[in-house]
């Protein structure tokens, strides 16, 4: 029986789609059977991040409307044959999928897959409630900024009142250097304020943009710090105890020198 | 980078917008969480009333609680019009605990 994980945030653009693609790919690379569902109806993105945009024939609304069978709409990944994407529709009608339809869909997919990872739209409208309807577990993504953490807090409240208790937090676009300069909230500030379990910290990493350009998730890139962070997150999802990445390593030579000289 | 390095060596204070971020976030979340549920303040008011009632009789209709925001703190301000103090408060404390 598979597990259904929804990736949420509240604030837009903090990295839900990036997170979904990377965790899914990392888990698939370990041989697990994975489905990614894009529920951002009207603003389909996950297909592009995965590099699968040219293969789409049917989408999630075709499935729930009965235009095709579920299996027909699933797109097989280029790299892993045990990884599939169910794309969002590009229609404007955000209520095209109901919470009940989503639950049915999840129940069906649970039989054949180990993890079903749902990319949630931004905001707290109906699309959010549709996306979380069938989920067993939630991940909340935030960046270390006041507005994003504030929205994350709101989402955690809504998840808990929808019976998705103990959501797990990912802090994305973290910049250790700014923290050390006293210009960014630190991991413990955020975890403390939100009072949730930390699933991982992903650094700001230019390679994320490169990998999005190529349609190849950063976990495929062995020198990407963000890719390494997502690989660790995937192992934690499987229940392994994995220490946080050594964020210091990427500080660069000047910082290391400074530290060596005891200047900061 | 170099300038920053020189600044540090010279011991110029680093800016600390982190502290601002943390404090502002803490304050805004006090309001957000209190207002997220329409029941929160009412529930709190009733619970407070239950405790106060062991000691005194109050005018519940005029009993007010509000969140008051100044620059650095959010305060819970209460206004509790008292009708009378109970003489038997000791018994009531024992009974309710
Ligand atoms: N760790 C990172 N380092 C650098 N850039 C990043 C990182 N994570 C995400 N980004 C960039 O931030 C942008 C938004 O990311 P993404 O699309 O994953 O966010 P989202 O939460 O899904 O957005 P939306 O709310 O619009 O669906 C993208 O351009 C992505 O490449
Ligand atoms: Mg997205």
PDB file of C-alpha atoms in Angstrom, chain A residues 9-153:
ATOM      1  CA  UNK A   9       3.303  26.157   0.910  1.00  0.00           C
ATOM      2  CA  UNK A  10       0.716  28.913   1.070  1.00  0.00           C
ATOM      3  CA  UNK A  11       2.928  31.510  -0.552  1.00  0.00           C
ATOM      4  CA  UNK A  12       3.582  30.968  -4.237  1.00  0.00           C
ATOM      5  CA  UNK A  13       6.923  30.429  -5.875  1.00  0.00           C
ATOM      6  CA  UNK A  14       8.778  29.052  -2.859  1.00  0.00           C
ATOM      7  CA  UNK A  15       9.619  25.715  -4.459  1.00  0.00           C
ATOM      8  CA  UNK A  16       6.731  23.224  -4.293  1.00  0.00           C
ATOM      9  CA  UNK A  17       7.104  22.069  -7.868  1.00  0.00           C
ATOM     10  CA  UNK A  18      10.894  21.881  -7.607  1.00  0.00           C
ATOM     11  CA  UNK A  19      10.509  19.876  -4.402  1.00  0.00           C
ATOM     12  CA  UNK A  20       7.939  17.478  -5.865  1.00  0.00           C
ATOM     13  CA  UNK A  21      10.078  16.784  -8.942  1.00  0.00           C
ATOM     14  CA  UNK A  22      13.254  16.243  -6.955  1.00  0.00           C
ATOM     15  CA  UNK A  23      11.858  14.095  -4.181  1.00  0.00           C
ATOM     16  CA  UNK A  24       9.970  12.000  -6.721  1.00  0.00           C
ATOM     17  CA  UNK A  25      13.020  11.488  -8.897  1.00  0.00           C
ATOM     18  CA  UNK A  26      15.232  10.683  -5.909  1.00  0.00           C
ATOM     19  CA  UNK A  27      12.790   8.083  -4.608  1.00  0.00           C
ATOM     20  CA  UNK A  28      12.410   6.587  -8.091  1.00  0.00           C
ATOM     21  CA  UNK A  29      16.192   6.317  -8.423  1.00  0.00           C
ATOM     22  CA  UNK A  30      16.080   3.991  -5.435  1.00  0.00           C
ATOM     23  CA  UNK A  31      13.760   1.688  -7.329  1.00  0.00           C
ATOM     24  CA  UNK A  32      10.487   2.704  -5.706  1.00  0.00           C
ATOM     25  CA  UNK A  33       7.303   3.032  -7.757  1.00  0.00           C
ATOM     26  CA  UNK A  34       6.399   6.710  -7.829  1.00  0.00           C
ATOM     27  CA  UNK A  35       3.580   8.856  -9.215  1.00  0.00           C
ATOM     28  CA  UNK A  36       3.730  12.638  -9.276  1.00  0.00           C
ATOM     29  CA  UNK A  37       0.423  14.469  -9.568  1.00  0.00           C
ATOM     30  CA  UNK A  38       0.285  18.087 -10.672  1.00  0.00           C
ATOM     31  CA  UNK A  39      -2.851  19.635  -9.182  1.00  0.00           C
ATOM     32  CA  UNK A  40      -2.036  23.194 -10.190  1.00  0.00           C
ATOM     33  CA  UNK A  41      -4.928  23.307 -12.644  1.00  0.00           C
ATOM     34  CA  UNK A  42      -4.506  26.072 -15.197  1.00  0.00           C
ATOM     35  CA  UNK A  43      -0.858  26.646 -14.269  1.00  0.00           C
ATOM     36  CA  UNK A  44       0.739  23.358 -15.214  1.00  0.00           C
ATOM     37  CA  UNK A  45       4.476  23.323 -14.419  1.00  0.00           C
ATOM     38  CA  UNK A  46       5.621  19.977 -13.130  1.00  0.00           C
ATOM     39  CA  UNK A  47       5.742  18.560 -16.668  1.00  0.00           C
ATOM     40  CA  UNK A  48       8.276  21.216 -17.687  1.00  0.00           C
ATOM     41  CA  UNK A  49      10.438  20.768 -14.597  1.00  0.00           C
ATOM     42  CA  UNK A  50      10.483  17.024 -15.303  1.00  0.00           C
ATOM     43  CA  UNK A  51      11.143  17.590 -19.017  1.00  0.00           C
ATOM     44  CA  UNK A  52       8.022  15.693 -20.032  1.00  0.00           C
ATOM     45  CA  UNK A  53       5.929  18.482 -21.539  1.00  0.00           C
ATOM     46  CA  UNK A  54       6.055  17.047 -25.071  1.00  0.00           C
ATOM     47  CA  UNK A  55       4.612  13.709 -24.102  1.00  0.00           C
ATOM     48  CA  UNK A  56       1.308  14.845 -22.646  1.00  0.00           C
ATOM     49  CA  UNK A  57      -1.824  13.514 -24.285  1.00  0.00           C
ATOM     50  CA  UNK A  58      -4.357  13.416 -21.486  1.00  0.00           C
ATOM     51  CA  UNK A  59      -4.459  15.173 -18.110  1.00  0.00           C
ATOM     52  CA  UNK A  60      -6.050  14.830 -14.687  1.00  0.00           C
ATOM     53  CA  UNK A  61      -9.322  16.449 -15.761  1.00  0.00           C
ATOM     54  CA  UNK A  62      -9.605  13.989 -18.665  1.00  0.00           C
ATOM     55  CA  UNK A  63      -9.355  11.242 -16.071  1.00  0.00           C
ATOM     56  CA  UNK A  64     -11.946  12.642 -13.673  1.00  0.00           C
ATOM     57  CA  UNK A  65     -14.303  13.490 -16.556  1.00  0.00           C
ATOM     58  CA  UNK A  66     -13.991   9.974 -17.911  1.00  0.00           C
ATOM     59  CA  UNK A  67     -12.439  11.012 -21.244  1.00  0.00           C
ATOM     60  CA  UNK A  68      -9.706   8.442 -20.712  1.00  0.00           C
ATOM     61  CA  UNK A  69      -8.617   5.743 -18.307  1.00  0.00           C
ATOM     62  CA  UNK A  70      -6.190   6.635 -15.550  1.00  0.00           C
ATOM     63  CA  UNK A  71      -3.421   4.492 -17.050  1.00  0.00           C
ATOM     64  CA  UNK A  72      -3.685   6.338 -20.372  1.00  0.00           C
ATOM     65  CA  UNK A  73      -3.024   9.703 -18.758  1.00  0.00           C
ATOM     66  CA  UNK A  74       0.095   8.608 -16.885  1.00  0.00           C
ATOM     67  CA  UNK A  75       3.324   9.741 -18.520  1.00  0.00           C
ATOM     68  CA  UNK A  76       6.396   7.633 -18.061  1.00  0.00           C
ATOM     69  CA  UNK A  77       9.558   9.472 -17.037  1.00  0.00           C
ATOM     70  CA  UNK A  78      12.534   9.621 -19.414  1.00  0.00           C
ATOM     71  CA  UNK A  79      15.027   8.401 -16.867  1.00  0.00           C
ATOM     72  CA  UNK A  80      13.192   5.975 -14.621  1.00  0.00           C
ATOM     73  CA  UNK A  81      10.586   3.543 -15.838  1.00  0.00           C
ATOM     74  CA  UNK A  82       9.107   3.278 -12.340  1.00  0.00           C
ATOM     75  CA  UNK A  83       8.332   7.033 -12.248  1.00  0.00           C
ATOM     76  CA  UNK A  84       5.141   8.543 -13.700  1.00  0.00           C
ATOM     77  CA  UNK A  85       3.516  11.943 -13.964  1.00  0.00           C
ATOM     78  CA  UNK A  86      -0.175  12.729 -13.986  1.00  0.00           C
ATOM     79  CA  UNK A  87      -0.257  16.235 -15.488  1.00  0.00           C
ATOM     80  CA  UNK A  88      -2.593  19.070 -14.548  1.00  0.00           C
ATOM     81  CA  UNK A  89      -5.094  20.402 -17.064  1.00  0.00           C
ATOM     82  CA  UNK A  90      -4.582  23.805 -18.618  1.00  0.00           C
ATOM     83  CA  UNK A  91      -8.270  24.698 -18.351  1.00  0.00           C
ATOM     84  CA  UNK A  92      -9.265  27.766 -16.397  1.00  0.00           C
ATOM     85  CA  UNK A  93     -11.789  25.951 -14.270  1.00  0.00           C
ATOM     86  CA  UNK A  94     -10.047  25.341 -10.965  1.00  0.00           C
ATOM     87  CA  UNK A  95     -12.965  23.339  -9.626  1.00  0.00           C
ATOM     88  CA  UNK A  96     -12.663  20.835 -12.468  1.00  0.00           C
ATOM     89  CA  UNK A  97     -11.483  18.266  -9.937  1.00  0.00           C
ATOM     90  CA  UNK A  98     -13.436  17.767  -6.722  1.00  0.00           C
ATOM     91  CA  UNK A  99     -12.037  16.566  -3.383  1.00  0.00           C
ATOM     92  CA  UNK A 100     -14.030  13.334  -3.756  1.00  0.00           C
ATOM     93  CA  UNK A 101     -12.584  12.674  -7.208  1.00  0.00           C
ATOM     94  CA  UNK A 102      -9.136  13.309  -5.837  1.00  0.00           C
ATOM     95  CA  UNK A 103      -9.688  10.848  -3.013  1.00  0.00           C
ATOM     96  CA  UNK A 104     -10.871   8.181  -5.454  1.00  0.00           C
ATOM     97  CA  UNK A 105      -7.873   8.778  -7.664  1.00  0.00           C
ATOM     98  CA  UNK A 106      -5.461   8.504  -4.754  1.00  0.00           C
ATOM     99  CA  UNK A 107      -7.102   5.324  -3.499  1.00  0.00           C
ATOM    100  CA  UNK A 108      -6.725   3.724  -6.910  1.00  0.00           C
ATOM    101  CA  UNK A 109      -3.062   4.761  -7.303  1.00  0.00           C
ATOM    102  CA  UNK A 110      -2.168   3.607  -3.801  1.00  0.00           C
ATOM    103  CA  UNK A 111      -2.592   0.005  -4.890  1.00  0.00           C
ATOM    104  CA  UNK A 112       0.199   0.095  -7.460  1.00  0.00           C
ATOM    105  CA  UNK A 113       2.677   2.704  -6.251  1.00  0.00           C
ATOM    106  CA  UNK A 114       4.908   3.209  -3.228  1.00  0.00           C
ATOM    107  CA  UNK A 115       4.663   6.990  -3.057  1.00  0.00           C
ATOM    108  CA  UNK A 116       2.197   9.359  -4.649  1.00  0.00           C
ATOM    109  CA  UNK A 117       3.501  12.908  -4.432  1.00  0.00           C
ATOM    110  CA  UNK A 118       1.069  15.729  -5.049  1.00  0.00           C
ATOM    111  CA  UNK A 119       2.195  19.181  -6.166  1.00  0.00           C
ATOM    112  CA  UNK A 120      -0.281  21.624  -4.633  1.00  0.00           C
ATOM    113  CA  UNK A 121      -1.198  25.030  -6.092  1.00  0.00           C
ATOM    114  CA  UNK A 122      -0.302  28.188  -4.126  1.00  0.00           C
ATOM    115  CA  UNK A 123      -2.985  29.835  -2.031  1.00  0.00           C
ATOM    116  CA  UNK A 124      -5.747  28.614   0.252  1.00  0.00           C
ATOM    117  CA  UNK A 125      -8.589  28.383  -2.228  1.00  0.00           C
ATOM    118  CA  UNK A 126     -10.442  25.318  -3.441  1.00  0.00           C
ATOM    119  CA  UNK A 127      -7.401  24.060  -5.359  1.00  0.00           C
ATOM    120  CA  UNK A 128      -5.585  23.647  -2.061  1.00  0.00           C
ATOM    121  CA  UNK A 129      -8.414  21.626  -0.551  1.00  0.00           C
ATOM    122  CA  UNK A 130      -8.641  19.446  -3.656  1.00  0.00           C
ATOM    123  CA  UNK A 131      -4.930  18.752  -3.561  1.00  0.00           C
ATOM    124  CA  UNK A 132      -4.858  17.704   0.086  1.00  0.00           C
ATOM    125  CA  UNK A 133      -8.090  15.683  -0.010  1.00  0.00           C
ATOM    126  CA  UNK A 134      -6.529  12.257  -0.498  1.00  0.00           C
ATOM    127  CA  UNK A 135      -3.238  12.835   1.308  1.00  0.00           C
ATOM    128  CA  UNK A 136      -1.860  10.850   4.246  1.00  0.00           C
ATOM    129  CA  UNK A 137       0.942  13.278   4.978  1.00  0.00           C
ATOM    130  CA  UNK A 138       1.887  16.847   4.151  1.00  0.00           C
ATOM    131  CA  UNK A 139       5.118  18.650   3.470  1.00  0.00           C
ATOM    132  CA  UNK A 140       5.201  22.426   3.920  1.00  0.00           C
ATOM    133  CA  UNK A 141       7.814  24.313   1.899  1.00  0.00           C
ATOM    134  CA  UNK A 142       8.951  27.776   2.933  1.00  0.00           C
ATOM    135  CA  UNK A 143      11.825  30.131   2.231  1.00  0.00           C
ATOM    136  CA  UNK A 144      13.539  31.916   5.154  1.00  0.00           C
ATOM    137  CA  UNK A 145      11.518  35.110   4.675  1.00  0.00           C
ATOM    138  CA  UNK A 146       8.915  36.639   6.960  1.00  0.00           C
ATOM    139  CA  UNK A 147       6.102  36.534   4.406  1.00  0.00           C
ATOM    140  CA  UNK A 148       6.730  32.931   3.367  1.00  0.00           C
ATOM    141  CA  UNK A 149       7.031  31.666   6.945  1.00  0.00           C
ATOM    142  CA  UNK A 150       3.887  33.515   7.892  1.00  0.00           C
ATOM    143  CA  UNK A 151       1.953  31.838   5.100  1.00  0.00           C
ATOM    144  CA  UNK A 152       3.478  28.502   6.057  1.00  0.00           C
ATOM    145  CA  UNK A 153       2.073  28.979   9.558  1.00  0.00           C
TER     146      UNK A 153
END
